[in-house]
Amino acid sequence: MSTANEIRQTFFQECDELLEALDDGLCEIDEGIADESFDLETVNAVFRAVHSIKGGAAAFGLDALVHFAHQFETVLDVMRAGELTPNDDVMKVCHRAADHLSDLVAAGRDNEIVEGDLGTEIAAKLSGLVVGSESAKPDNDTESETFGFVPLGLPIPTNTDDEDQELALNRFCVRFTPSAGLYTSGNDTSLLFRELAELGELEVTAETDRLPDLKNVDPGESYLSWVVILLTEESEQSLREVFEFVDGLCELQINLDLDATMPEGSPDATKDVDDEAQASSGVAAEESDSPTMVAASSPDSGTERAKPATGPKATVRVNLDLVDRLINMVGELVINQAVLTQCIKDAGLLDRGELSTSLAEFRNLARDIQESVMAIRAQSVKPLFQRMARIVREASELSGKDADFLTEGETTEVDKTIIERLVDPLTHMIRNAVDHGLEPPEQRRAAGKAETGHVKLTAAHRSGRVLIEVSDDGAGINREKVFQIAVEKGLIPGDSILKDAEIDNLLFLPGFSTAKEVSNLSGRGVGMDVVRSAIQKLGGRVSIFSQPGKGTTMSISLPLTLAVLDGMVVDVAGQTMVVPITAIVETLRPKAEDIHPLGADNQVVSVRNKLVPVIDLGVVFGHRRTPAPISDMVLLLVESDGSESWALAVDQIFDQRQVVIKGLETNYGHVPGVAAATILGDGNIALIIDPEETAHRSGPVADVGDRARLEEV
Amino acid sequence: MTIKVLAIDDSRTIREMLRHTLTQGGFEVHVAEDGIDGMEKLPQVAPDVVITDINMPRMDGFGVINAIRAEAEFAGMPILVLTTESAQDLKERARNSGATGWIVKPFDDGKLIGTIRRITVA
C-alpha cells in the first residue's frame, strides 16, 4: 500500500474519531440546554472536530465534504462567538448536519457520491441559522481550493505570472529597511537575500548611517537598511513574493530601474521610514525579545505556558492484527501451561511443594496475562450507541413519530468484533422499536401517554456476559395479530395453544413479518430471524418480553469475548468434550425413580417436579448407537433464555477450566451442535458444544413438537 | 545539515501528511499533537523551524507562538503557521503574535518545502 493510501486511511480513521467527538459534544450541548448551562469549551471542541475533518478532506480533494463541513463550521463558529444560542431547533439541525457529515465521510471513503437533496436541504437549514450574524464567514474560495495528495517529487513551483515569459533582464532596485519586528518574528534578512539571489544576479549594499556608537546600541533595535540591485528575468511580483512574510515588518521600495544609477536616500528620510516601520510592528517588538538578546528573558514569560491540570489519556495505536496475534499466542501459552502441568503430574512430581507453588503461580500469571490482553480488544459500546441514536433520529423522522432516545451503560466494554457484528442486528431492532413498537402520536395521546415515545438502549455486564436491551414504551406486541399471521403463513397449526411468551417469540421465526405494508424502515426483507441468527453466531441469545400497552423489551445476552470460555470438560462415550459453563444451570446424578420413559427411545427426568427431556450427547454426536442407562450418567441441566430446559447426559465430568476457543468454521465449516473446538492440556482436541443447538438437533426434542422450536431464541 | 522540523497539529491526518511530505523533502520531522505537547517537545527536539496549526485544544497556535517567543533560547525560531484560514486578519494576527510566515492548508508539497527552505538556514 502506498503511503498516500496509508495517510488516506489515517484520515478516515481520524474522521471516525472526530465524528464520535462531534456527536459527544453535540449531546453535551443538548444536556447543557436542559440545565441551561453553556460550555464554551464543548462548542470549541465540536468546532475543532468539524474543522479538522474539513482540513483533511481538502487535502484529499473531497470537495463535497469540504464544502459541507465549511457550512457546518460556519454555524459552529457563530455559536462559538456567542451569536447563536443553541436551542432544541438549532441542535436538531446540528445533529442532522453531523449525520450528513458522517455520510459524506463514508461516501468519501468508498469513493462514492452522496445522492439526493438531503445535503442541500440541511445546508439551507444551516445557513438559515446564521443569517444576519456578523461572524458568519463568507465562503472563501481559497479554502475550497483542492489539491490531490500527490506523493513528493514535485519541483518547487515557480511563479507563473504572464510577465515571467519576458526573457529580457529587468534591473530592480530594492530599498529594504527592516524593523525590529522582522527579526523578532523569526525572519532573517540574509535568508531574504538568499532567496533574491535565486532570482538573478544580486548586488547588496548595507546602509550603516543610522548605526550608533557601540555603547549606544540597543540590541533589540534595527539600524540597518539595504539597497539591493537585482538583475533578473522575473517580474516585480516574484520579488514581492520573496518579501511576503515580512510585508508590514519593513519598509520596502521596489523600482524597475531603467537608469544604472544607485539611488541615494538621505539619512533623514531613512530615519522616518524606520520609525514608521517600528510603529507598525510595535506589538511584536514589545512582546518578544530580539534574537540577539539571548540571555535576557523575563522570568514571568516562562510561566506563561503553565500546563493545564488534565492532559489527554496516554494511548498508543496498535494494529489490530498484532493484538490478535498476541491473543492467539497467549492462548497457546495457556494451553502450553496446561500441557506442562499435565506432564508434571504424570511424572509424579506434582506433590513437590515448590514445584506446585510455582506451577500455580504460572497458571495465575498466564490467566492474568490473558485477561489483560483480552482487555486490549475490549471497547466501550458508546460508538455503537451513538450510531443507534442516529438510527432513532432517522426512523422517527421517516415514520413521523416523535422518539426520545435514552441510553444506559455506554461505558460497558465488549470485544471489538462483537461490537462490530452487533451493528446490523441492533440497527434492525432499533428501527423495529420506532417503526413497529411506538404508536403514532395521536394513538399515544388517545392511550393517555406522552406523544413523544421513548426508545431505550442499555448495556450491562451480567455474570460474565453482556446484556444489551432495546426497549420501547409503545403498544407492545399485538399477540392476536401475531398468532393469526403465524397461522396464515403456515408457521404454526391453527389450533395451537401458545403461552404469551411463545407467541412473542414467533417473531423470530424465519419468514415472519407483521408489517401489513412494507415500510421504508424495517421492512427490508430482513426479519427478526436474521437478527437472531446474527446474535447466535456471536454466541449470544436474544429474547423478547412484551406487555400490552406498555411496550416491548428485547434482550441480547452475549459473551464478553470470542477467544476464551469457561467450560466443563466432560467424557462423552470416551470422547472428551467441553460444555460452556454459562449454559449449565446445575449438574445432577439422577435417581432411578426420577427417570421416566417417553415413547420408545426417549426419556425425561423429573427435576423438582418439572419434567425435562434427557439428551444423550453420545447418541447425538454419533459416538454410540443407543442411549446408555441414565442412572450411570451425569446430567447437565441447561436452560435457554426462553426458560426451556434440557438435561444433557454425559458419562462423567473431568474438570472445569478456561479453554481457548479455536473456531472450526474457517477451516472446516459449521457443525450443528458444535460451537468450536479447543486444545486440551494433554494436547488433544475437544469439541465445545452448543447446548441449545445440540438439544434442537437431537431427536427427542424435535419430537416434543414445534413448541420447543418456537422457544428456540 | 538536515533541517529539523517540529510540526504541531491536532489532526493526525495532517501530522502524517506533514511527516511524509517533509521526510521526503529531506527534513528531519518531529510531530506534536497540540500546543502543550509541542512546547514539551521543543527543548528536546531543538528544531530549526516550527510549523503549527492554529485551532488546537489545550494550547492553540497563538499560544505556541507566544510561548516560543517568550523563551530566550528560541526567540528567533522561525515559526510557520499552518491554517485553513487564508483570511487576511488571521495572517495579520499570527504575525502580530510573532509568526514568521504561514502556509495555507491544503498545502502544495513543493510549496511547503520551498517555504521552509526559505526561512531556515540549511
GROMACS .gro file of N, CA and C in nm, chain A residues 424-565:
model
  426
  424ASP      N    1  -2.550  -0.442   1.271
  424ASP     CA    2  -2.666  -0.472   1.188
  424ASP      C    3  -2.787  -0.520   1.268
  425PRO      N    4  -2.769  -0.622   1.352
  425PRO     CA    5  -2.888  -0.666   1.427
  425PRO      C    6  -2.947  -0.554   1.515
  426LEU      N    7  -2.860  -0.478   1.577
  426LEU     CA    8  -2.910  -0.374   1.666
  426LEU      C    9  -2.984  -0.265   1.587
  427THR      N   10  -2.927  -0.231   1.472
  427THR     CA   11  -2.992  -0.132   1.386
  427THR      C   12  -3.135  -0.177   1.354
  428HIS      N   13  -3.145  -0.303   1.320
  428HIS     CA   14  -3.276  -0.357   1.285
  428HIS      C   15  -3.372  -0.352   1.404
  429MET      N   16  -3.321  -0.387   1.521
  429MET     CA   17  -3.405  -0.387   1.640
  429MET      C   18  -3.452  -0.246   1.675
  430ILE      N   19  -3.359  -0.151   1.661
  430ILE     CA   20  -3.393  -0.013   1.694
  430ILE      C   21  -3.497   0.041   1.597
  431ARG      N   22  -3.476   0.010   1.469
  431ARG     CA   23  -3.573   0.054   1.368
  431ARG      C   24  -3.710  -0.004   1.399
  432ASN      N   25  -3.709  -0.134   1.433
  432ASN     CA   26  -3.833  -0.201   1.467
  432ASN      C   27  -3.902  -0.132   1.583
  433ALA      N   28  -3.820  -0.094   1.683
  433ALA     CA   29  -3.877  -0.034   1.804
  433ALA      C   30  -3.951   0.094   1.768
  434VAL      N   31  -3.890   0.174   1.680
  434VAL     CA   32  -3.955   0.300   1.643
  434VAL      C   33  -4.071   0.273   1.548
  435ASP      N   34  -4.044   0.191   1.449
  435ASP     CA   35  -4.139   0.172   1.341
  435ASP      C   36  -4.260   0.089   1.384
  436HIS      N   37  -4.234  -0.023   1.451
  436HIS     CA   38  -4.344  -0.111   1.491
  436HIS      C   39  -4.379  -0.095   1.638
  437GLY      N   40  -4.280  -0.062   1.718
  437GLY     CA   41  -4.304  -0.057   1.863
  437GLY      C   42  -4.387   0.063   1.903
  438LEU      N   43  -4.339   0.180   1.867
  438LEU     CA   44  -4.408   0.303   1.908
  438LEU      C   45  -4.535   0.325   1.826
  439GLU      N   46  -4.635   0.380   1.891
  439GLU     CA   47  -4.758   0.413   1.821
  439GLU      C   48  -4.744   0.554   1.763
  440PRO      N   49  -4.830   0.585   1.663
  440PRO     CA   50  -4.831   0.723   1.613
  440PRO      C   51  -4.878   0.817   1.725
  441PRO      N   52  -4.838   0.945   1.718
  441PRO     CA   53  -4.866   1.039   1.827
  441PRO      C   54  -5.013   1.043   1.869
  442GLU      N   55  -5.103   1.044   1.768
  442GLU     CA   56  -5.245   1.058   1.805
  442GLU      C   57  -5.292   0.936   1.886
  443GLN      N   58  -5.240   0.818   1.845
  443GLN     CA   59  -5.278   0.695   1.915
  443GLN      C   60  -5.224   0.698   2.058
  444ARG      N   61  -5.103   0.754   2.074
  444ARG     CA   62  -5.043   0.762   2.208
  444ARG      C   63  -5.126   0.855   2.296
  445ARG      N   64  -5.168   0.966   2.235
  445ARG     CA   65  -5.246   1.062   2.312
  445ARG      C   66  -5.376   0.995   2.359
  446ALA      N   67  -5.438   0.921   2.266
  446ALA     CA   68  -5.563   0.853   2.299
  446ALA      C   69  -5.543   0.755   2.414
  447ALA      N   70  -5.423   0.695   2.418
  447ALA     CA   71  -5.396   0.596   2.522
  447ALA      C   72  -5.348   0.662   2.652
  448GLY      N   73  -5.351   0.795   2.653
  448GLY     CA   74  -5.310   0.866   2.774
  448GLY      C   75  -5.161   0.868   2.796
  449LYS      N   76  -5.082   0.852   2.687
  449LYS     CA   77  -4.936   0.857   2.701
  449LYS      C   78  -4.884   0.990   2.644
  450ALA      N   79  -4.761   1.021   2.680
  450ALA     CA   80  -4.698   1.138   2.620
  450ALA      C   81  -4.682   1.112   2.471
  451GLU      N   82  -4.695   1.217   2.390
  451GLU     CA   83  -4.688   1.196   2.245
  451GLU      C   84  -4.551   1.147   2.200
  452THR      N   85  -4.449   1.194   2.272
  452THR     CA   86  -4.314   1.152   2.236
  452THR      C   87  -4.287   1.014   2.297
  453GLY      N   88  -4.253   0.922   2.209
  453GLY     CA   89  -4.224   0.788   2.258
  453GLY      C   90  -4.080   0.779   2.307
  454HIS      N   91  -4.049   0.671   2.375
  454HIS     CA   92  -3.913   0.652   2.424
  454HIS      C   93  -3.858   0.519   2.376
  455VAL      N   94  -3.735   0.527   2.328
  455VAL     CA   95  -3.664   0.404   2.294
  455VAL      C   96  -3.539   0.404   2.381
  456LYS      N   97  -3.519   0.294   2.449
  456LYS     CA   98  -3.407   0.291   2.544
  456LYS      C   99  -3.313   0.178   2.506
  457LEU      N  100  -3.186   0.209   2.511
  457LEU     CA  101  -3.084   0.110   2.480
  457LEU      C  102  -2.991   0.101   2.600
  458THR      N  103  -2.977  -0.016   2.656
  458THR     CA  104  -2.891  -0.029   2.774
  458THR      C  105  -2.791  -0.141   2.753
  459ALA      N  106  -2.678  -0.128   2.823
  459ALA     CA  107  -2.578  -0.235   2.821
  459ALA      C  108  -2.530  -0.254   2.963
  460ALA      N  109  -2.504  -0.377   3.002
  460ALA     CA  110  -2.453  -0.403   3.136
  460ALA      C  111  -2.382  -0.537   3.138
  461HIS      N  112  -2.288  -0.550   3.228
  461HIS     CA  113  -2.225  -0.679   3.249
  461HIS      C  114  -2.310  -0.758   3.346
  462ARG      N  115  -2.342  -0.879   3.311
  462ARG     CA  116  -2.425  -0.962   3.397
  462ARG      C  117  -2.362  -1.100   3.400
  463SER      N  118  -2.308  -1.135   3.514
  463SER     CA  119  -2.244  -1.266   3.538
  463SER      C  120  -2.164  -1.317   3.417
  464GLY      N  121  -2.062  -1.242   3.385
  464GLY     CA  122  -1.969  -1.288   3.282
  464GLY      C  123  -2.021  -1.277   3.140
  465ARG      N  124  -2.135  -1.216   3.126
  465ARG     CA  125  -2.186  -1.192   2.991
  465ARG      C  126  -2.227  -1.046   2.979
  466VAL      N  127  -2.254  -1.006   2.858
  466VAL     CA  128  -2.301  -0.869   2.839
  466VAL      C  129  -2.448  -0.875   2.802
  467LEU      N  130  -2.525  -0.793   2.868
  467LEU     CA  131  -2.668  -0.791   2.842
  467LEU      C  132  -2.701  -0.658   2.775
  468ILE      N  133  -2.756  -0.665   2.657
  468ILE     CA  134  -2.796  -0.542   2.587
  468ILE      C  135  -2.947  -0.548   2.567
  469GLU      N  136  -3.012  -0.441   2.603
  469GLU     CA  137  -3.158  -0.440   2.592
  469GLU      C  138  -3.207  -0.323   2.509
  470VAL      N  139  -3.302  -0.350   2.422
  470VAL     CA  140  -3.368  -0.244   2.346
  470VAL      C  141  -3.513  -0.243   2.393
  471SER      N  142  -3.557  -0.133   2.450
  471SER     CA  143  -3.696  -0.132   2.493
  471SER      C  144  -3.767  -0.007   2.441
  472ASP      N  145  -3.896  -0.022   2.422
  472ASP     CA  146  -3.976   0.094   2.382
  472ASP      C  147  -4.098   0.101   2.471
  473ASP      N  148  -4.161   0.217   2.476
  473ASP     CA  149  -4.281   0.228   2.560
  473ASP      C  150  -4.404   0.237   2.470
  474GLY      N  151  -4.402   0.155   2.367
  474GLY     CA  152  -4.511   0.155   2.270
  474GLY      C  153  -4.626   0.066   2.315
  475ALA      N  154  -4.699   0.014   2.217
  475ALA     CA  155  -4.822  -0.059   2.247
  475ALA      C  156  -4.798  -0.204   2.287
  476GLY      N  157  -4.674  -0.250   2.269
  476GLY     CA  158  -4.649  -0.391   2.296
  476GLY      C  159  -4.688  -0.476   2.177
  477ILE      N  160  -4.660  -0.603   2.187
  477ILE     CA  161  -4.687  -0.691   2.073
  477ILE      C  162  -4.836  -0.724   2.068
  478ASN      N  163  -4.889  -0.708   1.950
  478ASN     CA  164  -5.029  -0.744   1.929
  478ASN      C  165  -5.035  -0.896   1.908
  479ARG      N  166  -5.060  -0.967   2.018
  479ARG     CA  167  -5.043  -1.113   2.013
  479ARG      C  168  -5.145  -1.180   1.922
  480GLU      N  169  -5.268  -1.127   1.920
  480GLU     CA  170  -5.369  -1.188   1.834
  480GLU      C  171  -5.325  -1.182   1.689
  481LYS      N  172  -5.274  -1.066   1.653
  481LYS     CA  173  -5.232  -1.045   1.516
  481LYS      C  174  -5.113  -1.137   1.482
  482VAL      N  175  -5.020  -1.144   1.575
  482VAL     CA  176  -4.901  -1.227   1.553
  482VAL      C  177  -4.943  -1.372   1.535
  483PHE      N  178  -5.033  -1.417   1.622
  483PHE     CA  179  -5.079  -1.555   1.614
  483PHE      C  180  -5.145  -1.582   1.479
  484GLN      N  181  -5.233  -1.488   1.443
  484GLN     CA  182  -5.308  -1.502   1.319
  484GLN      C  183  -5.214  -1.509   1.199
  485ILE      N  184  -5.114  -1.421   1.199
  485ILE     CA  185  -5.020  -1.419   1.087
  485ILE      C  186  -4.941  -1.550   1.081
  486ALA      N  187  -4.899  -1.596   1.200
  486ALA     CA  188  -4.822  -1.719   1.203
  486ALA      C  189  -4.903  -1.835   1.148
  487VAL      N  190  -5.033  -1.836   1.178
  487VAL     CA  191  -5.119  -1.943   1.126
  487VAL      C  192  -5.134  -1.927   0.976
  488GLU      N  193  -5.159  -1.802   0.932
  488GLU     CA  194  -5.176  -1.775   0.789
  488GLU      C  195  -5.053  -1.818   0.709
  489LYS      N  196  -4.938  -1.796   0.767
  489LYS     CA  197  -4.815  -1.827   0.694
  489LYS      C  198  -4.776  -1.972   0.712
  490GLY      N  199  -4.859  -2.046   0.782
  490GLY     CA  200  -4.834  -2.188   0.798
  490GLY      C  201  -4.718  -2.219   0.893
  491LEU      N  202  -4.686  -2.123   0.977
  491LEU     CA  203  -4.575  -2.146   1.070
  491LEU      C  204  -4.619  -2.232   1.188
  492ILE      N  205  -4.746  -2.218   1.226
  492ILE     CA  206  -4.799  -2.300   1.335
  492ILE      C  207  -4.938  -2.349   1.294
  493PRO      N  208  -4.980  -2.463   1.349
  493PRO     CA  209  -5.116  -2.510   1.322
  493PRO      C  210  -5.217  -2.415   1.385
  494GLY      N  211  -5.333  -2.400   1.320
  494GLY     CA  212  -5.434  -2.305   1.367
  494GLY      C  213  -5.486  -2.337   1.506
  495ASP      N  214  -5.476  -2.463   1.547
  495ASP     CA  215  -5.531  -2.498   1.677
  495ASP      C  216  -5.426  -2.497   1.787
  496SER      N  217  -5.311  -2.439   1.761
  496SER     CA  218  -5.204  -2.436   1.862
  496SER      C  219  -5.250  -2.357   1.983
  497ILE      N  220  -5.209  -2.405   2.100
  497ILE     CA  221  -5.234  -2.328   2.221
  497ILE      C  222  -5.099  -2.280   2.271
  498LEU      N  223  -5.078  -2.152   2.265
  498LEU     CA  224  -4.947  -2.098   2.299
  498LEU      C  225  -4.954  -2.001   2.416
  499LYS      N  226  -4.848  -2.004   2.494
  499LYS     CA  227  -4.837  -1.906   2.602
  499LYS      C  228  -4.799  -1.771   2.541
  500ASP      N  229  -4.818  -1.664   2.616
  500ASP     CA  230  -4.785  -1.530   2.566
  500ASP      C  231  -4.641  -1.523   2.517
  501ALA      N  232  -4.550  -1.571   2.600
  501ALA     CA  233  -4.408  -1.564   2.565
  501ALA      C  234  -4.380  -1.640   2.437
  502GLU      N  235  -4.453  -1.748   2.418
  502GLU     CA  236  -4.433  -1.828   2.298
  502GLU      C  237  -4.479  -1.751   2.174
  503ILE      N  238  -4.592  -1.681   2.191
  503ILE     CA  239  -4.642  -1.602   2.078
  503ILE      C  240  -4.541  -1.492   2.043
  504ASP      N  241  -4.490  -1.425   2.147
  504ASP     CA  242  -4.392  -1.319   2.123
  504ASP      C  243  -4.272  -1.372   2.043
  505ASN      N  244  -4.233  -1.493   2.080
  505ASN     CA  245  -4.115  -1.550   2.015
  505ASN      C  246  -4.140  -1.596   1.872
  506LEU      N  247  -4.266  -1.597   1.832
  506LEU     CA  248  -4.296  -1.630   1.692
  506LEU      C  249  -4.229  -1.530   1.599
  507LEU      N  250  -4.208  -1.411   1.651
  507LEU     CA  251  -4.148  -1.305   1.569
  507LEU      C  252  -4.012  -1.346   1.515
  508PHE      N  253  -3.949  -1.439   1.586
  508PHE     CA  254  -3.814  -1.477   1.544
  508PHE      C  255  -3.813  -1.589   1.441
  509LEU      N  256  -3.932  -1.636   1.405
  509LEU     CA  257  -3.935  -1.744   1.306
  509LEU      C  258  -3.904  -1.690   1.167
  510PRO      N  259  -3.832  -1.770   1.089
  510PRO     CA  260  -3.799  -1.725   0.953
  510PRO      C  261  -3.927  -1.698   0.875
  511GLY      N  262  -3.925  -1.592   0.797
  511GLY     CA  263  -4.038  -1.563   0.710
  511GLY      C  264  -4.153  -1.494   0.780
  512PHE      N  265  -4.130  -1.447   0.901
  512PHE     CA  266  -4.238  -1.379   0.971
  512PHE      C  267  -4.221  -1.228   0.958
  513SER      N  268  -4.325  -1.159   0.920
  513SER     CA  269  -4.319  -1.014   0.919
  513SER      C  270  -4.459  -0.961   0.945
  514THR      N  271  -4.477  -0.880   1.049
  514THR     CA  272  -4.612  -0.837   1.084
  514THR      C  273  -4.656  -0.714   1.007
  515ALA      N  274  -4.561  -0.642   0.949
  515ALA     CA  275  -4.597  -0.517   0.883
  515ALA      C  276  -4.688  -0.549   0.766
  516LYS      N  277  -4.809  -0.492   0.769
  516LYS     CA  278  -4.903  -0.520   0.660
  516LYS      C  279  -4.849  -0.460   0.531
  517GLU      N  280  -4.805  -0.338   0.542
  517GLU     CA  281  -4.741  -0.277   0.425
  517GLU      C  282  -4.594  -0.262   0.459
  518VAL      N  283  -4.512  -0.297   0.364
  518VAL     CA  284  -4.369  -0.290   0.390
  518VAL      C  285  -4.328  -0.143   0.401
  519SER      N  286  -4.281  -0.105   0.517
  519SER     CA  287  -4.244   0.035   0.534
  519SER      C  288  -4.102   0.057   0.484
  520ASN      N  289  -4.070   0.182   0.474
  520ASN     CA  290  -3.940   0.222   0.426
  520ASN      C  291  -3.829   0.174   0.520
  521LEU      N  292  -3.868   0.157   0.647
  521LEU     CA  293  -3.767   0.137   0.751
  521LEU      C  294  -3.735  -0.008   0.778
  522SER      N  295  -3.828  -0.072   0.843
  522SER     CA  296  -3.797  -0.204   0.894
  522SER      C  297  -3.813  -0.311   0.788
  523GLY      N  298  -3.914  -0.290   0.703
  523GLY     CA  299  -3.946  -0.394   0.609
  523GLY      C  300  -3.849  -0.402   0.494
  524ARG      N  301  -3.732  -0.447   0.521
  524ARG     CA  302  -3.635  -0.455   0.412
  524ARG      C  303  -3.606  -0.599   0.377
  525GLY      N  304  -3.706  -0.681   0.399
  525GLY     CA  305  -3.688  -0.820   0.366
  525GLY      C  306  -3.603  -0.894   0.468
  526VAL      N  307  -3.566  -0.825   0.572
  526VAL     CA  308  -3.488  -0.888   0.677
  526VAL      C  309  -3.578  -0.903   0.798
  527GLY      N  310  -3.597  -1.024   0.840
  527GLY     CA  311  -3.683  -1.045   0.955
  527GLY      C  312  -3.604  -1.057   1.082
  528MET      N  313  -3.678  -1.074   1.190
  528MET     CA  314  -3.612  -1.090   1.318
  528MET      C  315  -3.532  -1.219   1.324
  529ASP      N  316  -3.566  -1.313   1.234
  529ASP     CA  317  -3.489  -1.438   1.235
  529ASP      C  318  -3.343  -1.413   1.198
  530VAL      N  319  -3.323  -1.312   1.111
  530VAL     CA  320  -3.186  -1.279   1.073
  530VAL      C  321  -3.113  -1.217   1.193
  531VAL      N  322  -3.187  -1.135   1.266
  531VAL     CA  323  -3.130  -1.077   1.387
  531VAL      C  324  -3.087  -1.189   1.482
  532ARG      N  325  -3.179  -1.283   1.499
  532ARG     CA  326  -3.148  -1.390   1.592
  532ARG      C  327  -3.025  -1.469   1.547
  533SER      N  328  -3.017  -1.501   1.418
  533SER     CA  329  -2.904  -1.585   1.378
  533SER      C  330  -2.773  -1.506   1.387
  534ALA      N  331  -2.779  -1.374   1.363
  534ALA     CA  332  -2.658  -1.293   1.377
  534ALA      C  333  -2.609  -1.295   1.522
  535ILE      N  334  -2.703  -1.285   1.614
  535ILE     CA  335  -2.667  -1.286   1.756
  535ILE      C  336  -2.614  -1.424   1.796
  536GLN      N  337  -2.679  -1.526   1.743
  536GLN     CA  338  -2.636  -1.661   1.779
  536GLN      C  339  -2.495  -1.690   1.730
  537LYS      N  340  -2.463  -1.634   1.615
  537LYS     CA  341  -2.328  -1.655   1.562
  537LYS      C  342  -2.224  -1.600   1.656
  538LEU      N  343  -2.262  -1.503   1.736
  538LEU     CA  344  -2.168  -1.442   1.831
  538LEU      C  345  -2.172  -1.515   1.964
  539GLY      N  346  -2.241  -1.627   1.968
  539GLY     CA  347  -2.250  -1.699   2.094
  539GLY      C  348  -2.352  -1.635   2.185
  540GLY      N  349  -2.441  -1.555   2.129
  540GLY     CA  350  -2.538  -1.486   2.213
  540GLY      C  351  -2.679  -1.539   2.191
  541ARG      N  352  -2.771  -1.485   2.269
  541ARG     CA  353  -2.912  -1.523   2.254
  541ARG      C  354  -2.994  -1.396   2.260
  542VAL      N  355  -3.110  -1.403   2.199
  542VAL     CA  356  -3.197  -1.286   2.206
  542VAL      C  357  -3.334  -1.332   2.250
  543SER      N  358  -3.395  -1.256   2.337
  543SER     CA  359  -3.530  -1.291   2.381
  543SER      C  360  -3.615  -1.165   2.381
  544ILE      N  361  -3.744  -1.187   2.390
  544ILE     CA  362  -3.835  -1.075   2.378
  544ILE      C  363  -3.936  -1.080   2.492
  545PHE      N  364  -3.973  -0.964   2.541
  545PHE     CA  365  -4.069  -0.957   2.650
  545PHE      C  366  -4.158  -0.839   2.623
  546SER      N  367  -4.288  -0.863   2.625
  546SER     CA  368  -4.378  -0.755   2.588
  546SER      C  369  -4.495  -0.746   2.685
  547GLN      N  370  -4.534  -0.624   2.714
  547GLN     CA  371  -4.652  -0.602   2.797
  547GLN      C  372  -4.750  -0.518   2.716
  548PRO      N  373  -4.871  -0.568   2.694
  548PRO     CA  374  -4.965  -0.492   2.612
  548PRO      C  375  -4.985  -0.351   2.667
  549GLY      N  376  -4.976  -0.255   2.579
  549GLY     CA  377  -4.999  -0.116   2.618
  549GLY      C  378  -4.879  -0.049   2.681
  550LYS      N  379  -4.782  -0.129   2.725
  550LYS     CA  380  -4.669  -0.068   2.796
  550LYS      C  381  -4.539  -0.069   2.718
  551GLY      N  382  -4.528  -0.164   2.627
  551GLY     CA  383  -4.407  -0.165   2.547
  551GLY      C  384  -4.343  -0.302   2.536
  552THR      N  385  -4.232  -0.303   2.465
  552THR     CA  386  -4.163  -0.428   2.434
  552THR      C  387  -4.015  -0.413   2.470
  553THR      N  388  -3.958  -0.518   2.525
  553THR     CA  389  -3.815  -0.519   2.554
  553THR      C  390  -3.752  -0.639   2.486
  554MET      N  391  -3.646  -0.613   2.411
  554MET     CA  392  -3.571  -0.724   2.354
  554MET      C  393  -3.435  -0.729   2.420
  555SER      N  394  -3.397  -0.846   2.466
  555SER     CA  395  -3.270  -0.858   2.537
  555SER      C  396  -3.174  -0.946   2.458
  556ILE      N  397  -3.051  -0.897   2.451
  556ILE     CA  398  -2.947  -0.976   2.387
  556ILE      C  399  -2.846  -1.010   2.496
  557SER      N  400  -2.812  -1.135   2.506
  557SER     CA  401  -2.709  -1.172   2.602
  557SER      C  402  -2.590  -1.226   2.522
  558LEU      N  403  -2.472  -1.170   2.550
  558LEU     CA  404  -2.355  -1.203   2.469
  558LEU      C  405  -2.236  -1.241   2.555
  559PRO      N  406  -2.147  -1.323   2.501
  559PRO     CA  407  -2.023  -1.348   2.575
  559PRO      C  408  -1.935  -1.224   2.571
  560LEU      N  409  -1.847  -1.209   2.668
  560LEU     CA  410  -1.758  -1.091   2.672
  560LEU      C  411  -1.653  -1.099   2.564
  561THR      N  412  -1.617  -1.218   2.530
  561THR     CA  413  -1.509  -1.234   2.435
  561THR      C  414  -1.535  -1.354   2.346
  562LEU      N  415  -1.470  -1.355   2.233
  562LEU     CA  416  -1.486  -1.468   2.144
  562LEU      C  417  -1.363  -1.558   2.152
  563ALA      N  418  -1.276  -1.532   2.248
  563ALA     CA  419  -1.149  -1.604   2.248
  563ALA      C  420  -1.136  -1.710   2.356
  564VAL      N  421  -1.193  -1.690   2.470
  564VAL     CA  422  -1.185  -1.793   2.575
  564VAL      C  423  -1.323  -1.816   2.632
  565LEU      N  424  -1.333  -1.924   2.705
  565LEU     CA  425  -1.463  -1.961   2.760
  565LEU      C  426  -1.439  -2.051   2.881
   0.00000   0.00000   0.00000
